[in-house]
Coordinates of C-alpha atoms in Angstrom, one line a residue:
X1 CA -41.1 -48.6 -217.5
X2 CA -44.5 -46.7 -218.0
X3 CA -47.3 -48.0 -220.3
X4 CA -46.6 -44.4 -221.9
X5 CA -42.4 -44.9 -222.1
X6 CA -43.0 -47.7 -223.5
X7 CA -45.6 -46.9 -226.7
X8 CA -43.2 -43.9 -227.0
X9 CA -40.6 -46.2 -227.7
X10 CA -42.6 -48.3 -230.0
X11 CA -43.6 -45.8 -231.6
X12 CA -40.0 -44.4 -232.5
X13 CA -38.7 -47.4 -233.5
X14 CA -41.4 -48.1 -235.8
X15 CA -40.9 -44.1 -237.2
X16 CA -37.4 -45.2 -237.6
X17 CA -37.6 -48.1 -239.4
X18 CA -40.3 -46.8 -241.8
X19 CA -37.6 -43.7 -242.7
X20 CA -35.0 -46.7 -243.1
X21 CA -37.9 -48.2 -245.9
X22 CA -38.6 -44.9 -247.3
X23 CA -34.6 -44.3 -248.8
X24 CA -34.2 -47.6 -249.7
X25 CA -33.2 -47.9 -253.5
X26 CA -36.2 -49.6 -255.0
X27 CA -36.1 -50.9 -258.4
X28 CA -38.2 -48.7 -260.9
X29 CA -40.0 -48.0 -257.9
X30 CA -41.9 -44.8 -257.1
X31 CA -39.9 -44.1 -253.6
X32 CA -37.1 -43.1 -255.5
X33 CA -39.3 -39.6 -256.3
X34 CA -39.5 -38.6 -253.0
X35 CA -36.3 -40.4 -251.2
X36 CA -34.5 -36.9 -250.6
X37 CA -34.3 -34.4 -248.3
X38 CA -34.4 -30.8 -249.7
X39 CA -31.2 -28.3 -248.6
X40 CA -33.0 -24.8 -249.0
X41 CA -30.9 -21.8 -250.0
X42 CA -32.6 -18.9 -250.9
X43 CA -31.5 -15.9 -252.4
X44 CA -34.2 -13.2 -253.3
X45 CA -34.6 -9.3 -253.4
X46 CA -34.5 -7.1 -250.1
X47 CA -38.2 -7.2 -249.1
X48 CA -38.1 -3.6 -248.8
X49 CA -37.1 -3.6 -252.2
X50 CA -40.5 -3.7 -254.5
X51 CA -39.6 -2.6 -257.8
X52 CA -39.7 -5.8 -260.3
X53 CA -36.6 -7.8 -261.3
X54 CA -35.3 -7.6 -264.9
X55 CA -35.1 -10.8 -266.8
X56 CA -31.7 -10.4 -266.5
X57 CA -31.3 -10.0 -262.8
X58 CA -33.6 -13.0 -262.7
X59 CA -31.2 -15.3 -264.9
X60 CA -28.5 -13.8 -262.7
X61 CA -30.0 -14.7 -259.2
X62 CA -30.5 -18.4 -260.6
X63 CA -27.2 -18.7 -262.1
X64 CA -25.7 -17.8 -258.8
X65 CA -28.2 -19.7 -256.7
X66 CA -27.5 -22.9 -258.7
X67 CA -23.5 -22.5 -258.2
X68 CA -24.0 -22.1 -254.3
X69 CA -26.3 -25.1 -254.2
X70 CA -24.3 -27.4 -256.0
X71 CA -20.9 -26.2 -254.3
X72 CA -22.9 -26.6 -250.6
X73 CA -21.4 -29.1 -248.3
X74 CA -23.5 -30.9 -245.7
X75 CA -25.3 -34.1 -245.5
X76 CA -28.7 -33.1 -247.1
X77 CA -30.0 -35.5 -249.9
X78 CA -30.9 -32.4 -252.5
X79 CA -29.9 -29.2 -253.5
X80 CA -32.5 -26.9 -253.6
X81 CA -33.0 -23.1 -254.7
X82 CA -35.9 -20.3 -254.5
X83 CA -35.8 -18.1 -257.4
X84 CA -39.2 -15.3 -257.1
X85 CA -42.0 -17.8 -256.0
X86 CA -40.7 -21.0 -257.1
X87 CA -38.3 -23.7 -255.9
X88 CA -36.1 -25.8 -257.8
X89 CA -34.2 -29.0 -257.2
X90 CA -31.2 -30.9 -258.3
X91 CA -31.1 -34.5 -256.5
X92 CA -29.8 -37.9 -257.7
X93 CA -27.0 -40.3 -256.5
X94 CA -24.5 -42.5 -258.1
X95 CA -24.8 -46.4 -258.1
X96 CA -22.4 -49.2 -258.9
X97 CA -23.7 -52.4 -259.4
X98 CA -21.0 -55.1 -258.8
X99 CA -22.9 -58.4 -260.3
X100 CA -22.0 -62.3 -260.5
X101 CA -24.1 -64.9 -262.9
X102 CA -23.2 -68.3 -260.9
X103 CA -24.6 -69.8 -264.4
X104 CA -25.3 -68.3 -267.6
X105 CA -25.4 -64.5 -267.9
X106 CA -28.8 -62.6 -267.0
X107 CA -28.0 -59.4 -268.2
X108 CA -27.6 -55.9 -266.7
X109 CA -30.0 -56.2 -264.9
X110 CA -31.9 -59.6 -264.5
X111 CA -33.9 -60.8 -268.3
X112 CA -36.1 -63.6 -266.8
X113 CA -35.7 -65.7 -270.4
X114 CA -32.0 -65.9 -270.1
X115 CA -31.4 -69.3 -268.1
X116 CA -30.6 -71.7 -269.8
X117 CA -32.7 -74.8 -270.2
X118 CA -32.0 -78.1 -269.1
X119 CA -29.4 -80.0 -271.3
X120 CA -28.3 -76.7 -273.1
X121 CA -25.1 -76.3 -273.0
X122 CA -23.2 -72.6 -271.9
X123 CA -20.9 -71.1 -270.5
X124 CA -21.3 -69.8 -266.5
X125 CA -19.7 -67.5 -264.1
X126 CA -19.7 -64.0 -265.6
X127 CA -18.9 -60.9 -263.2
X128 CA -20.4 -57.6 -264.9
X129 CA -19.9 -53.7 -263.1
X130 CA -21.7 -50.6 -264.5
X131 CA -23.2 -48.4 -263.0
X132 CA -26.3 -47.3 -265.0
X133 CA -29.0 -47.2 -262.6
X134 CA -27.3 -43.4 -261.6
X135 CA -29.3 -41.1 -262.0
X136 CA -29.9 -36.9 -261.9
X137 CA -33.2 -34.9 -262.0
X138 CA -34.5 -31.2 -261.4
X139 CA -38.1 -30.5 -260.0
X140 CA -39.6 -27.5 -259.8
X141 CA -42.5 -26.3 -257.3
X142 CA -44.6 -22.6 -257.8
X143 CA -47.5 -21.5 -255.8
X144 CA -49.9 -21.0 -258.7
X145 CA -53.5 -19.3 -258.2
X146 CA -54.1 -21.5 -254.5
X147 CA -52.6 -24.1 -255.4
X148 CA -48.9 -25.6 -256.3
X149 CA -47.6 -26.3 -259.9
X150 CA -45.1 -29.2 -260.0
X151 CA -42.4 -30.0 -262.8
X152 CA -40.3 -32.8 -262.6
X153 CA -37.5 -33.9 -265.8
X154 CA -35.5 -37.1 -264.8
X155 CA -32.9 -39.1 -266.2
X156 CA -30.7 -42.3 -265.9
X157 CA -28.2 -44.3 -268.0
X158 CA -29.8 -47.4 -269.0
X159 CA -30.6 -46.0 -272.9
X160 CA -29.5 -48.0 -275.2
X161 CA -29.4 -51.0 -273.5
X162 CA -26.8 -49.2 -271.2
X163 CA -24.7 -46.0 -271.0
X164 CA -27.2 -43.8 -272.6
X165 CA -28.2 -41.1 -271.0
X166 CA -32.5 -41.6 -271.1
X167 CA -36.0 -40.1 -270.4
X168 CA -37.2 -41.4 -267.3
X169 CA -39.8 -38.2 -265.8
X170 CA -41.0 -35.2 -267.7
X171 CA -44.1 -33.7 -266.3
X172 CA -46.3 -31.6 -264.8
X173 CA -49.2 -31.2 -262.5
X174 CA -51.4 -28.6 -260.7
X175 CA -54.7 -29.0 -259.1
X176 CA -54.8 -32.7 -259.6
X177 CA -54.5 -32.5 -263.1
X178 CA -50.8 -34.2 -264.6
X179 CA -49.3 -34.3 -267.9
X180 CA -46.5 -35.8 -269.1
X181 CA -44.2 -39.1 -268.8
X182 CA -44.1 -40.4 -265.5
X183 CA -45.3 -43.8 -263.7
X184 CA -48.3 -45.6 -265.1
X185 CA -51.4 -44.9 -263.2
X186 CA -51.8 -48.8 -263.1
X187 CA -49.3 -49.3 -260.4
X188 CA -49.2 -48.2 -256.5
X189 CA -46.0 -49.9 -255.9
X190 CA -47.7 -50.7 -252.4
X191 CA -46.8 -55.0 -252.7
X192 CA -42.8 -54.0 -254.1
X193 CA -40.4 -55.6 -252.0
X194 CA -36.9 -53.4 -252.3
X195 CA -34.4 -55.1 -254.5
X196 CA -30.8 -54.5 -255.8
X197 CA -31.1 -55.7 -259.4
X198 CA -32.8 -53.0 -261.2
X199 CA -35.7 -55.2 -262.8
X200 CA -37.3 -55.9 -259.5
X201 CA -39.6 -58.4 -258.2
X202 CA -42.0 -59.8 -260.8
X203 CA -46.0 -60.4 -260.4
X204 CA -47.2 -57.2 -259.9
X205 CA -47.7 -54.1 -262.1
X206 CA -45.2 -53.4 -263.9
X207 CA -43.4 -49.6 -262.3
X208 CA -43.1 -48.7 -266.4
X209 CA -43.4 -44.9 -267.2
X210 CA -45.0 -43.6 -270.0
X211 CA -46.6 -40.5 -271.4
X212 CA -50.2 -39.7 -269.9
X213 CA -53.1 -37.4 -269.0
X214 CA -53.9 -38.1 -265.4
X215 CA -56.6 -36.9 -263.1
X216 CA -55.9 -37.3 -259.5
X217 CA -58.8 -36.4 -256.3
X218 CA -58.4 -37.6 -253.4
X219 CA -57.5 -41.4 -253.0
X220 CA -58.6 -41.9 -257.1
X221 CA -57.2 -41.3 -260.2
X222 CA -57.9 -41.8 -263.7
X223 CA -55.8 -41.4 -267.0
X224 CA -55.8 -42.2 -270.7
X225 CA -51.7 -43.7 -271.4
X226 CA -49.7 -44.2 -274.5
X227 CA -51.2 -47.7 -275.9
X228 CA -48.0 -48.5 -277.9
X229 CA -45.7 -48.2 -275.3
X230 CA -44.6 -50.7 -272.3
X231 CA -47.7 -52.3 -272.8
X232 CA -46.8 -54.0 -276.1
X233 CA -49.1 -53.8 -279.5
X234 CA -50.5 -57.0 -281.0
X235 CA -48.3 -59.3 -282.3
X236 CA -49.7 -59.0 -286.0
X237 CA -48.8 -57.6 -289.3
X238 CA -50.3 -54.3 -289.2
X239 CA -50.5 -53.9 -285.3
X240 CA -52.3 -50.8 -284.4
X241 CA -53.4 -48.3 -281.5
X242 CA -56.5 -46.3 -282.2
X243 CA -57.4 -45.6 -278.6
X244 CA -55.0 -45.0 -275.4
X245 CA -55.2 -47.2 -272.5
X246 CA -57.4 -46.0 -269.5
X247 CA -56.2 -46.3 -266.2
X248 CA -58.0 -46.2 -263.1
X249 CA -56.5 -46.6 -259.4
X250 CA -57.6 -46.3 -255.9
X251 CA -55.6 -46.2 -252.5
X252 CA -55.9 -45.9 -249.3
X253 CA -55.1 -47.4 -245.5
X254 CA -57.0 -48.7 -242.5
X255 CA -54.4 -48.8 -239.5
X256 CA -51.4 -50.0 -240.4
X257 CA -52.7 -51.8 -243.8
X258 CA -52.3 -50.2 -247.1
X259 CA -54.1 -51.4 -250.2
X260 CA -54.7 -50.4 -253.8
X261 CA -56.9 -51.5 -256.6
X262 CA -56.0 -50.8 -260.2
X263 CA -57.6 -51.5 -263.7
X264 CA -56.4 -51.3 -267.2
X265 CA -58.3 -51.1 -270.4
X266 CA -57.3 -51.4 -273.7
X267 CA -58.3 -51.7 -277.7
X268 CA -56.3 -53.8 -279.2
X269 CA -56.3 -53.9 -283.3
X270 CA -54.6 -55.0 -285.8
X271 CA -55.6 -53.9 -289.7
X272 CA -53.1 -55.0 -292.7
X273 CA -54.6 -54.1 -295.3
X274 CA -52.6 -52.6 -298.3
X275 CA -49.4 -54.3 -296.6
X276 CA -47.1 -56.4 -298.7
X277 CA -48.5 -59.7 -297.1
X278 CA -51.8 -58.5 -295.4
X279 CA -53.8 -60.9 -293.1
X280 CA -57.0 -58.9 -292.7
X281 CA -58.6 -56.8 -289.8
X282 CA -60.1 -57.6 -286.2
X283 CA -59.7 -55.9 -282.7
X284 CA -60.7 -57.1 -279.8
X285 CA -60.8 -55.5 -275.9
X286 CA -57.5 -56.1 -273.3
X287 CA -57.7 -55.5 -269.8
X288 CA -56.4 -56.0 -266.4
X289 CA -56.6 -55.8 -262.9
X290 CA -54.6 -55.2 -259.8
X291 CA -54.8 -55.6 -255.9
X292 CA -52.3 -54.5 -254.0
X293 CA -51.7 -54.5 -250.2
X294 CA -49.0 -54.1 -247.0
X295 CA -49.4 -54.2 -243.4
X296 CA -46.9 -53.6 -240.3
X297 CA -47.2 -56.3 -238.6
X298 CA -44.8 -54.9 -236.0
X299 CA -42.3 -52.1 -235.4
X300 CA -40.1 -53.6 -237.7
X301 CA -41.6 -56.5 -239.6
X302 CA -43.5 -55.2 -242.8
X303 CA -45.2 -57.7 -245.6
X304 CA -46.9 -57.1 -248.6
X305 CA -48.0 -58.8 -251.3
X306 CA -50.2 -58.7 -254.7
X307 CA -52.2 -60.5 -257.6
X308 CA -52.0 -59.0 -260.9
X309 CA -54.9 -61.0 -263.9
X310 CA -55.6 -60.0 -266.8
X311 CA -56.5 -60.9 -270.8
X312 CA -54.1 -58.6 -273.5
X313 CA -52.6 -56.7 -270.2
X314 CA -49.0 -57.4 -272.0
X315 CA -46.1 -55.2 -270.6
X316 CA -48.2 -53.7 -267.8
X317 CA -47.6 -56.5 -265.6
X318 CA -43.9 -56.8 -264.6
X319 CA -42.0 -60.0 -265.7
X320 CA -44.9 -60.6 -268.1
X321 CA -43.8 -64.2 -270.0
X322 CA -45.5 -62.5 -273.3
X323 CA -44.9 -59.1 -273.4
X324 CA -47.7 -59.4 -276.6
X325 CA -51.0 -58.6 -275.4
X326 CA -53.0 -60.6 -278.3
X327 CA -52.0 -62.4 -281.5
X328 CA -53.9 -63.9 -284.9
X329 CA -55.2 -67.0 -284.8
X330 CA -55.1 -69.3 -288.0
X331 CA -58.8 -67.4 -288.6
X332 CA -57.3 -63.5 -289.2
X333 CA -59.0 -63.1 -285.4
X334 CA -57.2 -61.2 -282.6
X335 CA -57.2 -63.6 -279.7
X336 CA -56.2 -61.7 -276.4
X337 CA -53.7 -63.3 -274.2
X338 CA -54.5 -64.7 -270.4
X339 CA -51.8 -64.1 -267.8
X340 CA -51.4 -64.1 -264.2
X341 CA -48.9 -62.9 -261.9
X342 CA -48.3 -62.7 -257.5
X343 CA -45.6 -61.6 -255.1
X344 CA -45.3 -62.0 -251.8
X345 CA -42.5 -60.3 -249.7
X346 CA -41.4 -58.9 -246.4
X347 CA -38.8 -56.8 -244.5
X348 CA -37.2 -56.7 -241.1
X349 CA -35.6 -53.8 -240.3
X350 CA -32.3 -55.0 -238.6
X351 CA -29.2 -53.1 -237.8
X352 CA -28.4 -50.1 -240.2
X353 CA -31.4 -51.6 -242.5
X354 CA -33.3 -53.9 -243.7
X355 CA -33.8 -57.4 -244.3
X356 CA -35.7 -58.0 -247.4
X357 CA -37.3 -61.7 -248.7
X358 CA -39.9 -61.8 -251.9
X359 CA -40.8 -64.8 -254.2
X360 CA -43.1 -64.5 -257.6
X361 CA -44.7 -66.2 -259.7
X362 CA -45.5 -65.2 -263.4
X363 CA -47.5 -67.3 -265.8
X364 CA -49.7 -67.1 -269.5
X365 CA -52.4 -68.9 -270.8
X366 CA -50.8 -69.4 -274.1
X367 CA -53.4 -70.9 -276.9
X368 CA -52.5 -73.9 -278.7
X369 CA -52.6 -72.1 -282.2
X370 CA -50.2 -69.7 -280.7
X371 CA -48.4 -71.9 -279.0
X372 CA -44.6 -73.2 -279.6
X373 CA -42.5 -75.7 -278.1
X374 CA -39.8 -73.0 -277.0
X375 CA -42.3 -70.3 -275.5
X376 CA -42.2 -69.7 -271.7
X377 CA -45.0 -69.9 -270.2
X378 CA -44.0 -69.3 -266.8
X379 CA -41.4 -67.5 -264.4
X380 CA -40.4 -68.2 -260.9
X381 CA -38.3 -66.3 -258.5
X382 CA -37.1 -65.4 -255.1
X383 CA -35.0 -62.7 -253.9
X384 CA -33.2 -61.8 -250.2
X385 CA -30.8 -58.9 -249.7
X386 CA -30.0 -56.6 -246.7
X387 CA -29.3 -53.1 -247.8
X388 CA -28.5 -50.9 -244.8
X389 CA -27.1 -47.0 -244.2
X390 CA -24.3 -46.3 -242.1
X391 CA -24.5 -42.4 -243.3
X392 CA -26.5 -40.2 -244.6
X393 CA -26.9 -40.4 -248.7
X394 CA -24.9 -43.5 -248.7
X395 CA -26.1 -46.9 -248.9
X396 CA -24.5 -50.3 -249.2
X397 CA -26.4 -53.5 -250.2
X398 CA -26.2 -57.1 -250.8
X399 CA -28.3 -59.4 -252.6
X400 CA -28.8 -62.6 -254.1
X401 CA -32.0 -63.9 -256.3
X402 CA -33.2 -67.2 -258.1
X403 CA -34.6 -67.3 -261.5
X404 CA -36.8 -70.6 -263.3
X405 CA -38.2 -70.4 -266.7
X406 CA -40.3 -73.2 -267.5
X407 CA -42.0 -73.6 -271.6
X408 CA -44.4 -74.8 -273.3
X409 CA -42.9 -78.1 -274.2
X410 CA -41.9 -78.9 -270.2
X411 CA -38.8 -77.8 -270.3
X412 CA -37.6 -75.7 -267.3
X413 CA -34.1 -73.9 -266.5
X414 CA -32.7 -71.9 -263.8
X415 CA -29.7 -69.8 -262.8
X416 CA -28.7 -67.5 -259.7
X417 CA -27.4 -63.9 -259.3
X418 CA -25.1 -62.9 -256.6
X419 CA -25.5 -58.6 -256.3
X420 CA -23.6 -55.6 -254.4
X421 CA -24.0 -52.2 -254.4
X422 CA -22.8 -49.2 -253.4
X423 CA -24.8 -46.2 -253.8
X424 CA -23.9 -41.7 -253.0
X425 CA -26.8 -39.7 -253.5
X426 CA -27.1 -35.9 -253.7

């Protein structure tokens, strides 16, 4: 075999096991935006025809466009439809999760403060099935004045603590400017090992969505988020947000390394006066920072991994042991909370998919006027699953993960999840 048959068929394999990575089901992960393949049917006016549409006709052509798309057979991972200049989209897929809690119950999906801690007493072995991680959503695409207006709306089931139909995207964005509720800027996703179990691997920026105005040139981006949100208010009598959060994030590769910096800054207040039991006044500044990175080692061995730091980041890291980013001390001061968090992971493409390994570690700084025997104060996990294709829009996967709480007091418990799934997107 040539030297030039031979990076050819490097080079293929390694194209095909990236497009295995890329439709993997990642949990709250951003690959799950762009995992379909659009179906185009288009159904416009005879070009020779240049007298305008009616409203009417218009409503007409989508109506029919829409019933075509969604009665369309083939193997094509979206449903897609040009009405005048624009395009829109229907995509999804259905999921079942089929779970089993060797020990105590975790949840529907995995609630790192669940296990129970040495010498409690519990019951163990629960199965659970749902299937709330389904999901449906319509994007839109025009070409606007040289450049391209996007809308996105999104949904899945997991409202209400499961079952309800929720908000996951609702935005825009054209000429790098985006609005609306989509992924915090704070997160690149880049150090996310794939997982099963829809809370994902812990350590790293949390893959929380939330309303923002975002700014986006190049490999940077800046936005101003919803303070209140994922990332947790003070835990105070009188909590308040006077200021969004400010985002800022850059990404880009070398080779085959990817990487991403974030920051997070926040004002963090609380101010209880005229309240029933009022403690006083004081704010104080929260931030955070992010490094995230992934490199292909070879054609089919990819690992990642990240460091998330911060004082008052709260909810924006994921599996954060205090989702509080600051509390009052016995003084009426707001003391910002330390925490720490790192994943490491890999996968091997192998077969029909992949094989996927990841650990984390989660941990807080918790102050001794803060400080109870029962907090946690740190998480530790692993996770392994294969999840692999044998068609087109369908995916099968298994997976199992470990879980250790540890408090304050020394105390530690752990407990183990066995996962399947079987997944039909559209």
């Amino acid at each position: 075999m040539s030297n030039d048959d031979s990076s050819n068929q490097r080079r293929k394999k390694q194209s095909q096991a990236q497009a295995r990575r890329a439709t993997n089901p990642l949990s709250n992960q951003e690959i799950q935006r762009h995992n379909f393949v659009f179906c185009h049917i288009h159904i416009q006016p005879n070009k020779e025809d240049k007298m305008e549409l009616s409203n009417t006709t218009k409503k007409t052509l989508a109506t029919a466009a829409g019933i075509l798309a969604l009665s369309a057979t083939g193997t094509a991972s979206a449903y897609s439809t040009s009405v005048g200049d624009s395009t829109v989209s229907i995509y999804g897929y259905a999921k079942l999760d089929v779970i089993y809690d060797v020990d105590n119950e975790l949840g529907n999906s995995v609630m790192r403060g669940a296990p129970l801690l040495d010498g409690q007493e519990g019951s163990r072995g629960h199965t659970t099935m749902h299937a709330y991680q389904s999901r449906i959503g319509f994007s839109t695409s025009t070409p606007l004045k040289g450049s391209e207006l996007k809308t996105r709306i999104e949904g899945d089931f997991y409202g209400g603590g499961g079952g309800e139909l929720r908000l996951r995207h609702a935005y825009g964005e054209w000429r790098g400017i985006l609005a609306g509720q989509t992924w915090t800027n704070f997160t690149s996703f880049i150090a996310t090992t794939p997982t099963i179990d829809f809370t994902g691997v812990g350590g790293q920026p949390l893959g929380h969505r939330q309303a923002q105005l975002r700014y986006t040139s190049g490999n940077f981006s800046v936005a101003i988020e919803d303070p209140k949100d994922r990332g947790g208010e003070v835990d105070a009598i009188g909590a308040k947000s006077q200021l969004p959060d400010v985002t800022v994030r850059y990404t880009d590769r070398s080779g085959p390394i990817k990487y991403s910096t974030s920051a997070v800054g926040r004002y963090l207040e609380y101010d209880s006066a005229g309240l029933a039991t009022p403690q006083d006044s004081d704010n104080t500044f929260g931030w955070g920072i992010a490094l995230e990175g992934s490199s292909d080692l070879t054609d089919s061995l990819t690992v990642r991994g990240g460091v998330t730091h911060g004082q008052g980041i709260g909810g924006y890291m994921n599996g954060a042991v205090i989702s509080s980013p600051a509390f009052v001390d016995s003084d009426g001061d707001l003391q910002a909370i330390e925490a720490t968090g790192g994943t490491i992971g890999a996968s091997l493409a192998l077969g029909e998919g992949d094989l996927n390994v990841a650990y984390s570690l989660i941990s807080a700084d918790i102050p001794d006027s803060y400080s109870q025997p029962s907090k946690n104060e740190e998480f530790n996990e692993a996770w392994i699953n294969y999840i692999w294709s044998p068609a087109e829009n369908v995916k099968y996967g298994i997976e199992a993960s470990w879980h250790k709480r540890e408090t304050v007091d020394g105390r530690s418990g752990d407990a183990t999840r066995l996962q399947g799934m079987v997944m039909y997107s559209f």
